[in-house]
Amino acid sequence: MPGTKERPPRGENVPVDFMDRAAKLAREGVEKGEGGPFGAVVVHEGKIVGESCNRVLATNDPTAHAEMLAIRAAGARLKRFHLTGCEIYTTCEPCPMCLAALHWAHIARIHYAMTRHDAAAIGFADADIYAAISSPRTPLLHTPSAAAKAVFAAWQAKADRIQY
């Protein structure tokens, strides 16, 4: 039918299967009461190397978002902190925290099923975080410190430092 997109064929390592896996993780997490309807899988060379559902409620950790936990699992499995060459499939557009983490991790592509607006419609208020980034509501106070300056200098002088 003109103007319609065909669904990719089902099979091993097809992107829709990765998104379906993320959705399955999200559903399991919701059913267990672990967190919101969010799941994520990190894929490297066609294989899942990290995955998780949202575990904010299970851990009482506000950073235990599916993307954050999947990144951590992928880094541990691949034994590296740069996830260059990896992609992530997540059930929702990443929040600002997760988006920043995905950039830090050097994820090549971010695939998401639902938008931040869809999340807001079911009670997840990332909009205030996006607004806070452009106009912080929490005061940012520059408080110079000789000790902090010394640590920066020590890092810069460290001959075997690994830049990230």
PDB file of C-alpha atoms in Angstrom:
ATOM      1  CA  MET A   1       0.000   0.000   0.000  1.00  0.00           C
ATOM      2  CA  PRO A   2       1.556   3.365  -0.971  1.00  0.00           C
ATOM      3  CA  GLY A   3       2.723   5.544   1.900  1.00  0.00           C
ATOM      4  CA  THR A   4       2.931   2.710   4.444  1.00  0.00           C
ATOM      5  CA  LYS A   5       6.090   1.295   5.892  1.00  0.00           C
ATOM      6  CA  GLU A   6       6.598  -2.436   5.843  1.00  0.00           C
ATOM      7  CA  ARG A   7       7.638  -4.014   9.109  1.00  0.00           C
ATOM      8  CA  PRO A   8      11.080  -5.609   8.828  1.00  0.00           C
ATOM      9  CA  PRO A   9      10.988  -9.392   8.604  1.00  0.00           C
ATOM     10  CA  ARG A  10      11.196 -11.229  11.925  1.00  0.00           C
ATOM     11  CA  GLY A  11      14.302 -13.198  12.643  1.00  0.00           C
ATOM     12  CA  GLU A  12      17.430 -13.305  14.705  1.00  0.00           C
ATOM     13  CA  ASN A  13      19.173  -9.942  15.199  1.00  0.00           C
ATOM     14  CA  VAL A  14      16.543  -7.882  13.397  1.00  0.00           C
ATOM     15  CA  PRO A  15      16.139  -4.420  14.969  1.00  0.00           C
ATOM     16  CA  VAL A  16      12.442  -4.946  15.702  1.00  0.00           C
ATOM     17  CA  ASP A  17      13.437  -7.960  17.802  1.00  0.00           C
ATOM     18  CA  PHE A  18      15.767  -5.759  19.861  1.00  0.00           C
ATOM     19  CA  MET A  19      12.945  -3.289  20.473  1.00  0.00           C
ATOM     20  CA  ASP A  20      10.606  -6.146  21.320  1.00  0.00           C
ATOM     21  CA  ARG A  21      13.177  -7.400  23.851  1.00  0.00           C
ATOM     22  CA  ALA A  22      13.329  -3.938  25.424  1.00  0.00           C
ATOM     23  CA  ALA A  23       9.521  -3.917  25.651  1.00  0.00           C
ATOM     24  CA  LYS A  24       9.494  -7.393  27.206  1.00  0.00           C
ATOM     25  CA  LEU A  25      12.005  -6.274  29.858  1.00  0.00           C
ATOM     26  CA  ALA A  26       9.878  -3.190  30.533  1.00  0.00           C
ATOM     27  CA  ARG A  27       6.711  -5.273  30.937  1.00  0.00           C
ATOM     28  CA  GLU A  28       8.466  -7.706  33.297  1.00  0.00           C
ATOM     29  CA  GLY A  29       9.742  -4.799  35.373  1.00  0.00           C
ATOM     30  CA  VAL A  30       6.300  -3.213  35.576  1.00  0.00           C
ATOM     31  CA  GLU A  31       4.692  -6.522  36.548  1.00  0.00           C
ATOM     32  CA  LYS A  32       7.292  -7.050  39.301  1.00  0.00           C
ATOM     33  CA  GLY A  33       6.848  -3.477  40.553  1.00  0.00           C
ATOM     34  CA  GLU A  34      10.489  -2.621  39.849  1.00  0.00           C
ATOM     35  CA  GLY A  35       9.834   0.655  38.028  1.00  0.00           C
ATOM     36  CA  GLY A  36       8.157   2.414  35.128  1.00  0.00           C
ATOM     37  CA  PRO A  37       7.460   1.034  31.635  1.00  0.00           C
ATOM     38  CA  PHE A  38      11.008   1.364  30.425  1.00  0.00           C
ATOM     39  CA  GLY A  39      13.371  -1.247  29.047  1.00  0.00           C
ATOM     40  CA  ALA A  40      16.621  -1.008  27.118  1.00  0.00           C
ATOM     41  CA  VAL A  41      19.068  -3.251  25.307  1.00  0.00           C
ATOM     42  CA  VAL A  42      22.562  -2.357  24.121  1.00  0.00           C
ATOM     43  CA  VAL A  43      23.593  -4.151  20.942  1.00  0.00           C
ATOM     44  CA  HIS A  44      27.111  -4.679  19.613  1.00  0.00           C
ATOM     45  CA  GLU A  45      27.758  -6.478  16.323  1.00  0.00           C
ATOM     46  CA  GLY A  46      24.204  -7.805  16.232  1.00  0.00           C
ATOM     47  CA  LYS A  47      24.221  -9.227  19.762  1.00  0.00           C
ATOM     48  CA  ILE A  48      22.733  -7.922  22.993  1.00  0.00           C
ATOM     49  CA  VAL A  49      25.598  -7.041  25.358  1.00  0.00           C
ATOM     50  CA  GLY A  50      23.616  -5.225  28.048  1.00  0.00           C
ATOM     51  CA  GLU A  51      19.974  -4.999  29.005  1.00  0.00           C
ATOM     52  CA  SER A  52      17.694  -3.926  31.801  1.00  0.00           C
ATOM     53  CA  CYS A  53      14.313  -2.670  32.793  1.00  0.00           C
ATOM     54  CA  ASN A  54      13.779   0.436  34.895  1.00  0.00           C
ATOM     55  CA  ARG A  55      14.599  -0.462  38.529  1.00  0.00           C
ATOM     56  CA  VAL A  56      14.022   2.860  40.294  1.00  0.00           C
ATOM     57  CA  LEU A  57      11.377   1.459  42.653  1.00  0.00           C
ATOM     58  CA  ALA A  58      13.208  -1.823  43.287  1.00  0.00           C
ATOM     59  CA  THR A  59      16.456  -0.093  44.268  1.00  0.00           C
ATOM     60  CA  ASN A  60      15.262   3.284  45.580  1.00  0.00           C
ATOM     61  CA  ASP A  61      17.840   4.699  43.187  1.00  0.00           C
ATOM     62  CA  PRO A  62      16.555   7.584  41.051  1.00  0.00           C
ATOM     63  CA  THR A  63      19.314   6.877  38.501  1.00  0.00           C
ATOM     64  CA  ALA A  64      18.341   3.211  37.974  1.00  0.00           C
ATOM     65  CA  HIS A  65      16.796   3.919  34.584  1.00  0.00           C
ATOM     66  CA  ALA A  66      16.800   1.103  32.037  1.00  0.00           C
ATOM     67  CA  GLU A  67      19.305   2.876  29.789  1.00  0.00           C
ATOM     68  CA  MET A  68      21.729   3.554  32.652  1.00  0.00           C
ATOM     69  CA  LEU A  69      21.647  -0.068  33.814  1.00  0.00           C
ATOM     70  CA  ALA A  70      21.964  -1.423  30.268  1.00  0.00           C
ATOM     71  CA  ILE A  71      24.991   0.830  29.668  1.00  0.00           C
ATOM     72  CA  ARG A  72      26.593  -0.431  32.895  1.00  0.00           C
ATOM     73  CA  ALA A  73      25.964  -4.062  31.915  1.00  0.00           C
ATOM     74  CA  ALA A  74      27.372  -3.523  28.419  1.00  0.00           C
ATOM     75  CA  GLY A  75      30.490  -1.811  29.742  1.00  0.00           C
ATOM     76  CA  ALA A  76      31.082  -4.663  32.185  1.00  0.00           C
ATOM     77  CA  ARG A  77      30.537  -7.315  29.528  1.00  0.00           C
ATOM     78  CA  LEU A  78      32.688  -5.621  26.892  1.00  0.00           C
ATOM     79  CA  LYS A  79      35.249  -4.564  29.531  1.00  0.00           C
ATOM     80  CA  ARG A  80      35.393  -0.980  28.276  1.00  0.00           C
ATOM     81  CA  PHE A  81      33.841   2.350  29.169  1.00  0.00           C
ATOM     82  CA  HIS A  82      33.463   3.602  25.597  1.00  0.00           C
ATOM     83  CA  LEU A  83      30.715   1.682  23.870  1.00  0.00           C
ATOM     84  CA  THR A  84      31.773   2.781  20.395  1.00  0.00           C
ATOM     85  CA  GLY A  85      30.051   0.666  17.772  1.00  0.00           C
ATOM     86  CA  CYS A  86      27.078  -0.084  20.019  1.00  0.00           C
ATOM     87  CA  GLU A  87      23.452   0.899  19.560  1.00  0.00           C
ATOM     88  CA  ILE A  88      20.680   1.072  22.132  1.00  0.00           C
ATOM     89  CA  TYR A  89      17.037   0.131  21.744  1.00  0.00           C
ATOM     90  CA  THR A  90      14.821   1.660  24.403  1.00  0.00           C
ATOM     91  CA  THR A  91      11.091   1.776  24.926  1.00  0.00           C
ATOM     92  CA  CYS A  92      11.094   5.562  25.336  1.00  0.00           C
ATOM     93  CA  GLU A  93      13.043   8.600  24.239  1.00  0.00           C
ATOM     94  CA  PRO A  94      15.844   8.922  26.784  1.00  0.00           C
ATOM     95  CA  CYS A  95      15.489  11.451  29.568  1.00  0.00           C
ATOM     96  CA  PRO A  96      18.220  14.104  29.813  1.00  0.00           C
ATOM     97  CA  MET A  97      20.246  12.037  32.323  1.00  0.00           C
ATOM     98  CA  CYS A  98      20.179   8.952  30.125  1.00  0.00           C
ATOM     99  CA  LEU A  99      20.830  10.950  26.974  1.00  0.00           C
ATOM    100  CA  ALA A 100      23.928  12.457  28.583  1.00  0.00           C
ATOM    101  CA  ALA A 101      25.097   8.992  29.692  1.00  0.00           C
ATOM    102  CA  LEU A 102      24.570   7.633  26.176  1.00  0.00           C
ATOM    103  CA  HIS A 103      26.724  10.447  24.811  1.00  0.00           C
ATOM    104  CA  TRP A 104      29.418   9.802  27.445  1.00  0.00           C
ATOM    105  CA  ALA A 105      29.339   6.112  26.474  1.00  0.00           C
ATOM    106  CA  HIS A 106      29.786   6.979  22.759  1.00  0.00           C
ATOM    107  CA  ILE A 107      26.714   4.981  21.719  1.00  0.00           C
ATOM    108  CA  ALA A 108      26.484   5.163  17.914  1.00  0.00           C
ATOM    109  CA  ARG A 109      22.669   5.144  17.549  1.00  0.00           C
ATOM    110  CA  ILE A 110      19.702   5.533  19.849  1.00  0.00           C
ATOM    111  CA  HIS A 111      16.468   3.815  18.809  1.00  0.00           C
ATOM    112  CA  TYR A 112      13.363   4.651  20.852  1.00  0.00           C
ATOM    113  CA  ALA A 113       9.742   3.541  20.596  1.00  0.00           C
ATOM    114  CA  MET A 114       7.771   6.146  22.554  1.00  0.00           C
ATOM    115  CA  THR A 115       8.473   9.885  22.792  1.00  0.00           C
ATOM    116  CA  ARG A 116       9.062  12.093  25.817  1.00  0.00           C
ATOM    117  CA  HIS A 117       5.570  13.478  25.147  1.00  0.00           C
ATOM    118  CA  ASP A 118       4.112   9.972  25.402  1.00  0.00           C
ATOM    119  CA  ALA A 119       5.919   9.581  28.749  1.00  0.00           C
ATOM    120  CA  ALA A 120       4.583  12.922  29.977  1.00  0.00           C
ATOM    121  CA  ALA A 121       1.053  11.818  29.051  1.00  0.00           C
ATOM    122  CA  ILE A 122       1.320   8.926  31.541  1.00  0.00           C
ATOM    123  CA  GLY A 123       2.835  10.984  34.337  1.00  0.00           C
ATOM    124  CA  PHE A 124       6.595  11.036  33.740  1.00  0.00           C
ATOM    125  CA  ALA A 125       7.650  14.662  34.003  1.00  0.00           C
ATOM    126  CA  ASP A 126      10.885  15.018  32.087  1.00  0.00           C
ATOM    127  CA  ALA A 127       9.707  18.354  30.682  1.00  0.00           C
ATOM    128  CA  ASP A 128      10.717  20.135  33.877  1.00  0.00           C
ATOM    129  CA  ILE A 129      14.209  18.631  33.583  1.00  0.00           C
ATOM    130  CA  TYR A 130      14.553  19.787  29.974  1.00  0.00           C
ATOM    131  CA  ALA A 131      13.446  23.260  31.147  1.00  0.00           C
ATOM    132  CA  ALA A 132      15.873  23.175  34.083  1.00  0.00           C
ATOM    133  CA  ILE A 133      18.774  22.463  31.726  1.00  0.00           C
ATOM    134  CA  SER A 134      18.101  25.661  29.811  1.00  0.00           C
ATOM    135  CA  SER A 135      17.208  27.648  32.916  1.00  0.00           C
ATOM    136  CA  PRO A 136      18.390  25.898  36.093  1.00  0.00           C
ATOM    137  CA  ARG A 137      15.982  26.118  39.036  1.00  0.00           C
ATOM    138  CA  THR A 138      18.617  24.782  41.406  1.00  0.00           C
ATOM    139  CA  PRO A 139      21.260  27.430  42.025  1.00  0.00           C
ATOM    140  CA  LEU A 140      24.648  26.647  40.508  1.00  0.00           C
ATOM    141  CA  LEU A 141      27.233  28.291  42.737  1.00  0.00           C
ATOM    142  CA  HIS A 142      30.864  28.496  41.682  1.00  0.00           C
ATOM    143  CA  THR A 143      32.823  27.827  44.886  1.00  0.00           C
ATOM    144  CA  PRO A 144      36.560  27.872  44.082  1.00  0.00           C
ATOM    145  CA  SER A 145      38.702  25.420  46.054  1.00  0.00           C
ATOM    146  CA  ALA A 146      42.481  25.095  46.227  1.00  0.00           C
ATOM    147  CA  ALA A 147      42.094  21.366  46.971  1.00  0.00           C
ATOM    148  CA  ALA A 148      39.915  20.822  43.894  1.00  0.00           C
ATOM    149  CA  LYS A 149      42.375  22.812  41.776  1.00  0.00           C
ATOM    150  CA  ALA A 150      45.229  20.621  43.054  1.00  0.00           C
ATOM    151  CA  VAL A 151      43.336  17.440  42.104  1.00  0.00           C
ATOM    152  CA  PHE A 152      42.782  18.805  38.588  1.00  0.00           C
ATOM    153  CA  ALA A 153      46.501  19.603  38.315  1.00  0.00           C
ATOM    154  CA  ALA A 154      47.413  16.113  39.565  1.00  0.00           C
ATOM    155  CA  TRP A 155      45.132  14.565  36.941  1.00  0.00           C
ATOM    156  CA  GLN A 156      46.672  16.677  34.195  1.00  0.00           C
ATOM    157  CA  ALA A 157      50.205  15.716  35.328  1.00  0.00           C
ATOM    158  CA  LYS A 158      49.395  12.001  35.622  1.00  0.00           C
ATOM    159  CA  ALA A 159      51.490  10.350  32.912  1.00  0.00           C
ATOM    160  CA  ASP A 160      49.391   7.167  32.710  1.00  0.00           C
ATOM    161  CA  ARG A 161      45.958   8.808  32.759  1.00  0.00           C
ATOM    162  CA  ILE A 162      43.314   7.438  30.459  1.00  0.00           C
ATOM    163  CA  GLN A 163      41.388  10.283  28.949  1.00  0.00           C
ATOM    164  CA  TYR A 164      37.678   9.881  28.573  1.00  0.00           C
TER     165      TYR A 164
END
